[in-house]
Short mmCIF file of C-alpha atoms in Angstrom, two decimals:
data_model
loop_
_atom_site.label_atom_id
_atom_site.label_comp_id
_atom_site.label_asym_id
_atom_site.label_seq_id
_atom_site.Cartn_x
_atom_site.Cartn_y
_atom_site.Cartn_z
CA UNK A 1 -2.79 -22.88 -13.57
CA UNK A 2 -3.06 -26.11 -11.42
CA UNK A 3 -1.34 -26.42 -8.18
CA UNK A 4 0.43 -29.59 -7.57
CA UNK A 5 0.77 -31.17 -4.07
CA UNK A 6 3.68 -33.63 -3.75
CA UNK A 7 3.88 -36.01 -0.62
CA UNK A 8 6.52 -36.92 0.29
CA UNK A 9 8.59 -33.85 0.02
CA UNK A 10 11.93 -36.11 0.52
CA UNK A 11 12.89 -39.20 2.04
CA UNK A 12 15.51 -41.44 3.39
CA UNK A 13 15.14 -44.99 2.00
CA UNK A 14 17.15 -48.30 2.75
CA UNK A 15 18.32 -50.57 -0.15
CA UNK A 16 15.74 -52.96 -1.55
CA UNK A 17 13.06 -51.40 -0.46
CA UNK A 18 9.95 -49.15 -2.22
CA UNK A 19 8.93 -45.76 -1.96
CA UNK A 20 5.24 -44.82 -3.31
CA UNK A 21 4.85 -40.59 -4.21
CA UNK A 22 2.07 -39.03 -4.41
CA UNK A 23 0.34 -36.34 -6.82
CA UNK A 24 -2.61 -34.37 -5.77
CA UNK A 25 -3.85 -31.56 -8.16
CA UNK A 26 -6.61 -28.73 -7.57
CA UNK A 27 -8.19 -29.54 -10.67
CA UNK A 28 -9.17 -31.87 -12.58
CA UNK A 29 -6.49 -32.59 -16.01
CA UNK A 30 -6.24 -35.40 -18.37
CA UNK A 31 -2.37 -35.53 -18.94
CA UNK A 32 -0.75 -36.35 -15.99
CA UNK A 33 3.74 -37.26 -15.98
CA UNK A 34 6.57 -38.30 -13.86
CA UNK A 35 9.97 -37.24 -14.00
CA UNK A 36 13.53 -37.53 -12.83
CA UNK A 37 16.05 -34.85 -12.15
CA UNK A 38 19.01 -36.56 -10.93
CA UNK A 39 21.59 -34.17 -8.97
CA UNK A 40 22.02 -31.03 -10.73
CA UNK A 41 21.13 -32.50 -14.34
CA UNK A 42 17.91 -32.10 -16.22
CA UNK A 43 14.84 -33.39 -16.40
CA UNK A 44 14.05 -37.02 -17.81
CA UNK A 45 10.29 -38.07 -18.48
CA UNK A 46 9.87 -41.64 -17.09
CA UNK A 47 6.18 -42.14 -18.21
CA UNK A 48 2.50 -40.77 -19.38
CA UNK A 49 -0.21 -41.35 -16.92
CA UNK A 50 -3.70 -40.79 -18.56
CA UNK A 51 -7.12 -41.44 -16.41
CA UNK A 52 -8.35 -44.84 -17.49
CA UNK A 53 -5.51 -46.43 -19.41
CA UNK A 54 -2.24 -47.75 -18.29
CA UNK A 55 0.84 -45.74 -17.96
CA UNK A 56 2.86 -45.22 -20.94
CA UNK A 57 6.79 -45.75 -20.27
CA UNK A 58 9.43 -43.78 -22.05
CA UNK A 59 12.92 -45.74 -23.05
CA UNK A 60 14.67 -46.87 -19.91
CA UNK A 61 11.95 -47.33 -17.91
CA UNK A 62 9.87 -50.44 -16.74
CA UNK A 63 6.72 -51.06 -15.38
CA UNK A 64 8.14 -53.40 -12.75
CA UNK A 65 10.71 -50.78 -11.35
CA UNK A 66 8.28 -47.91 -11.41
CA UNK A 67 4.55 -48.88 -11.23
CA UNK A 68 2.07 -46.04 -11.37
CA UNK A 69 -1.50 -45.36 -10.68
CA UNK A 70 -3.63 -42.90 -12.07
CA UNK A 71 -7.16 -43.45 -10.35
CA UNK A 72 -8.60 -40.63 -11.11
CA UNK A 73 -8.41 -36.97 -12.94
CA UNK A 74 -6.67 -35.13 -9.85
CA UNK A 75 -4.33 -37.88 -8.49
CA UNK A 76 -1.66 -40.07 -9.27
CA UNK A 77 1.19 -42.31 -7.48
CA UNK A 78 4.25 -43.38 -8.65
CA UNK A 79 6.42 -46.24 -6.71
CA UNK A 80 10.38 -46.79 -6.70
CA UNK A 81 10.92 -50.19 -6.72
CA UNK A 82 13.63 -52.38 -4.94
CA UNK A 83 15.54 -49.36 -4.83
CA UNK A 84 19.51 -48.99 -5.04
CA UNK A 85 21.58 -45.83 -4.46
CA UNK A 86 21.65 -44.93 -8.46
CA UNK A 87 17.90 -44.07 -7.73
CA UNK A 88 18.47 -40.90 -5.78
CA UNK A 89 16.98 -38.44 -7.47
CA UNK A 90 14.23 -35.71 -7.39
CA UNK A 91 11.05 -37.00 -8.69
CA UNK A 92 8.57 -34.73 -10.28
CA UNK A 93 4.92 -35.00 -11.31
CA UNK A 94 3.95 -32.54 -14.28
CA UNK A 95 0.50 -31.87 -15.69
CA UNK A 96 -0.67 -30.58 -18.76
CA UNK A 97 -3.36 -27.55 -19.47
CA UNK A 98 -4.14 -26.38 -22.56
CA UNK A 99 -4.23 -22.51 -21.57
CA UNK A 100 -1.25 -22.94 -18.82
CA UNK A 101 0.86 -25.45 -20.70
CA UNK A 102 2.84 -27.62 -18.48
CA UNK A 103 3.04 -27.50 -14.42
CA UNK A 104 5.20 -28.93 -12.30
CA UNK A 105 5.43 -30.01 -8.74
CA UNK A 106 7.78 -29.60 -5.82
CA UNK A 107 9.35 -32.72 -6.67
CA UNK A 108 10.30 -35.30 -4.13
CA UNK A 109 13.75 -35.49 -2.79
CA UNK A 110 15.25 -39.22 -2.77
CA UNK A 111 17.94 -40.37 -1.12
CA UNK A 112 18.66 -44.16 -1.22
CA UNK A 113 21.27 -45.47 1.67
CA UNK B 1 20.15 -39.14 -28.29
CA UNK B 2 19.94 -35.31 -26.91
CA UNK B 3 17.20 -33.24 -29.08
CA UNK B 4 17.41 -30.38 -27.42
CA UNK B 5 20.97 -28.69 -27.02
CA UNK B 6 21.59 -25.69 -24.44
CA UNK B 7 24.17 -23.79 -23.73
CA UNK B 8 25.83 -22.37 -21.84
CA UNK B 9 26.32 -24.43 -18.97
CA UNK B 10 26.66 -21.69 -16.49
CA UNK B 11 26.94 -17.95 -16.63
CA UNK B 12 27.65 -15.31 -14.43
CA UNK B 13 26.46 -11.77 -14.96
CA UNK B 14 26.52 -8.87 -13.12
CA UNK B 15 23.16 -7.17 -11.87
CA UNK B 16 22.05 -5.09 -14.68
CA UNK B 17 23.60 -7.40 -16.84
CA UNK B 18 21.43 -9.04 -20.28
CA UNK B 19 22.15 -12.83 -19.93
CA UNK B 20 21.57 -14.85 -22.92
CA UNK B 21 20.74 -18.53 -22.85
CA UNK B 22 20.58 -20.47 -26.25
CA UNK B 23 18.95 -23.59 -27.05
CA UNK B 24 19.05 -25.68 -30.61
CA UNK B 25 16.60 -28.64 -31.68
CA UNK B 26 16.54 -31.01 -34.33
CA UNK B 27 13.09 -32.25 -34.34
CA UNK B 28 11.25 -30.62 -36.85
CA UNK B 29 7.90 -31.85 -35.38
CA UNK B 30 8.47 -29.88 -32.34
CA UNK B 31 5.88 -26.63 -32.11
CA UNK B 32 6.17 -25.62 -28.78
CA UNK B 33 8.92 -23.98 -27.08
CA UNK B 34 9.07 -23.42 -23.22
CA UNK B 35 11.27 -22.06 -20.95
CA UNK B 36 11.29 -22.73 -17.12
CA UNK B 37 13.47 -21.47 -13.98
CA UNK B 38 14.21 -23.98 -11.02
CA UNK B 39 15.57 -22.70 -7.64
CA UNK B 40 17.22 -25.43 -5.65
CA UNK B 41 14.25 -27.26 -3.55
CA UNK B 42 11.88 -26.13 -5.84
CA UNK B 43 10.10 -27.59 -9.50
CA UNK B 44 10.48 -26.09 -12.28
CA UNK B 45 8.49 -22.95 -13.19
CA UNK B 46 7.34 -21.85 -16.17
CA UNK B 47 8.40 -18.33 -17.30
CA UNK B 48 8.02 -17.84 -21.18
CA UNK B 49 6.33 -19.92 -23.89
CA UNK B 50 6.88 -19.62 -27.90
CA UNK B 51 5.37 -21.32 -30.78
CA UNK B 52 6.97 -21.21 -34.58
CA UNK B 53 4.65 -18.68 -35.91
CA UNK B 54 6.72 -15.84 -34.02
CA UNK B 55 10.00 -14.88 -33.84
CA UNK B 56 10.18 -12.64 -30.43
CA UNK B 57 8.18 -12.33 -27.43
CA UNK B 58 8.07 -11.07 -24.17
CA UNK B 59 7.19 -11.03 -20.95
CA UNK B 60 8.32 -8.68 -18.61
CA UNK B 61 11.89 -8.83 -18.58
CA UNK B 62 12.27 -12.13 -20.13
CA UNK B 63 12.43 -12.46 -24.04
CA UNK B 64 12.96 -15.55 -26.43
CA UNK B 65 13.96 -14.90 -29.26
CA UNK B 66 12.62 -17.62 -32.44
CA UNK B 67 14.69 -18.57 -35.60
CA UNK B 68 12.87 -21.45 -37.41
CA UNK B 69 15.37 -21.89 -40.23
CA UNK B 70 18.15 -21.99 -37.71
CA UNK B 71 16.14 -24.68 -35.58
CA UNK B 72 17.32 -21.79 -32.49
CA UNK B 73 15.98 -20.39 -29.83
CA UNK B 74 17.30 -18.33 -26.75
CA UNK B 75 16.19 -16.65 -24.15
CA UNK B 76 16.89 -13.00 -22.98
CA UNK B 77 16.99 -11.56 -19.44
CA UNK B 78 16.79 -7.89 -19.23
CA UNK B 79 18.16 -5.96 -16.19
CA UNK B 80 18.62 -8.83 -14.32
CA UNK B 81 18.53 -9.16 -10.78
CA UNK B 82 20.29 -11.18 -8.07
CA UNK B 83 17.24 -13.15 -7.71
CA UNK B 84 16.98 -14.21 -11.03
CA UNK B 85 19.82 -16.32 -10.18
CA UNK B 86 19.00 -20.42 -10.68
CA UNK B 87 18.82 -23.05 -13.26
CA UNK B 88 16.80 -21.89 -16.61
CA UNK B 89 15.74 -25.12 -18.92
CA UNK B 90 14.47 -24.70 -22.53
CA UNK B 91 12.06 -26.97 -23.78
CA UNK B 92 10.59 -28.34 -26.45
CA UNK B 93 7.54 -29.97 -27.38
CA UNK B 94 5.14 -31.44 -30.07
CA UNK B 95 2.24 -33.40 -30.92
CA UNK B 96 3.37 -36.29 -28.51
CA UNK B 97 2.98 -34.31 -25.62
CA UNK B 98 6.02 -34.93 -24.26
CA UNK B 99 8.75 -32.14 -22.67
CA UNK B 100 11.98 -32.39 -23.76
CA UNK B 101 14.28 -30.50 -21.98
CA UNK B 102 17.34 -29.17 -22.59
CA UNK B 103 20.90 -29.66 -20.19
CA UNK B 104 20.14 -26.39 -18.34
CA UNK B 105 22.25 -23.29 -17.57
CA UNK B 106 23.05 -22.14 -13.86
CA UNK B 107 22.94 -18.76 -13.89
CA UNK B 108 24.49 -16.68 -11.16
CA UNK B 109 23.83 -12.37 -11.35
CA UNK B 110 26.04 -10.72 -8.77
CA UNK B 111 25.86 -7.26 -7.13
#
């Protein structure tokens, strides 16, 4: 299955500001997603990046407050926007294979201060 | 509106010990049914898949366990070990392509 880098591994934001994440995979995959895991709850899909086309945001989630990239087959970014404490959370990319099914990252680690 | 129900919440078992893990779903449409373990720090891992046309499988130690009329699924951990102790998620999936994941159950296996 694909191996999933994550940068940054956590981080230690101020108020107001933005945080970009990044997603590197070993291969190349079409379905690319982002998630949050807020402290010790589940996981919550926050959008569909596909190569090509723009993201696709589930219900609760904007465009303005989380912007992501998807330039190519192996990498995407995802930004936290103007962010306030209630965004700490771990934030996961997740790729699809057909043979493999889903794979995750290590998640990044979010604290907002 | 939660589609995927899991319970229990937490469980303790002692090494040796067959945890089960049950998860429920109401979306008919849904044809594939994962389960994954999470250590603190870590992602999510997948350990066992199922898809409707079964009703067991298993992998090593871990087993799910498939009722389609019942909309049910749980998951089975034979002989298990201190370090199978951390977060299991069931999932569920369809032709959206989207996870759905259930609460989660901490599991804890003691000496």
């Amino acid at each position: 299955s694909a191996v999933i880098s994550q940068k940054p591994s956590r981080d230690i934001c101020q108020r107001g500001t933005s945080l970009t994440i990044q997603c590197q995979v070993d291969s190349q995959v079409t379905m690319m997603f982002w998630y949050r895991q807020q402290p010790g709850q589940s996981l919550t899909l926050i959008a569909t990046a596909n190569q090509g086309s723009e993201a696709t945001y589930e219900s609760g989630f904007v465009i303005d407050k989380f912007p992501i990239s998807r330039p190519n087959l192996t990498f995407s970014t995802l930004t936290v926007s103007n962010m306030s404490p209630e965004d700490s959370s771990i934030y996961l990319c997740s790729v699809l294979q057909g043979n493999y099914g889903y794979t995750f990252g290590s998640g990044t680690r979010l604290t907002v201060v | 509106q939660q589609q995927v129900k899991q319970s229990p919440q937490s469980l303790i078992v002692q090494k040796g010990g067959i945890p089960i893990i049950n998860c429920a779903y109401e979306n008919t449409a849904f044809d594939y049914f994962p389960w994954y373990q999470q250590f603190p720090g870590k992602g999510p891992a997948l350990l066992i898949a199922i898809r409707p046309d079964v009703s067991e499988k298993k992998e090593g130690r871990f087993t799910i366990s498939f009722n389609k009329s019942a909309k049910q699924f749980s998951l089975h951990i034979m002989d298990s070990q201190p370090g199978d102790s951390a977060t299991y998620f069931c999932a569920a999936d369809g032709t959206a392509s989207k996870l759905t994941f259930g609460t989660g159950t901490r599991l804890q296996v003691t000496l």
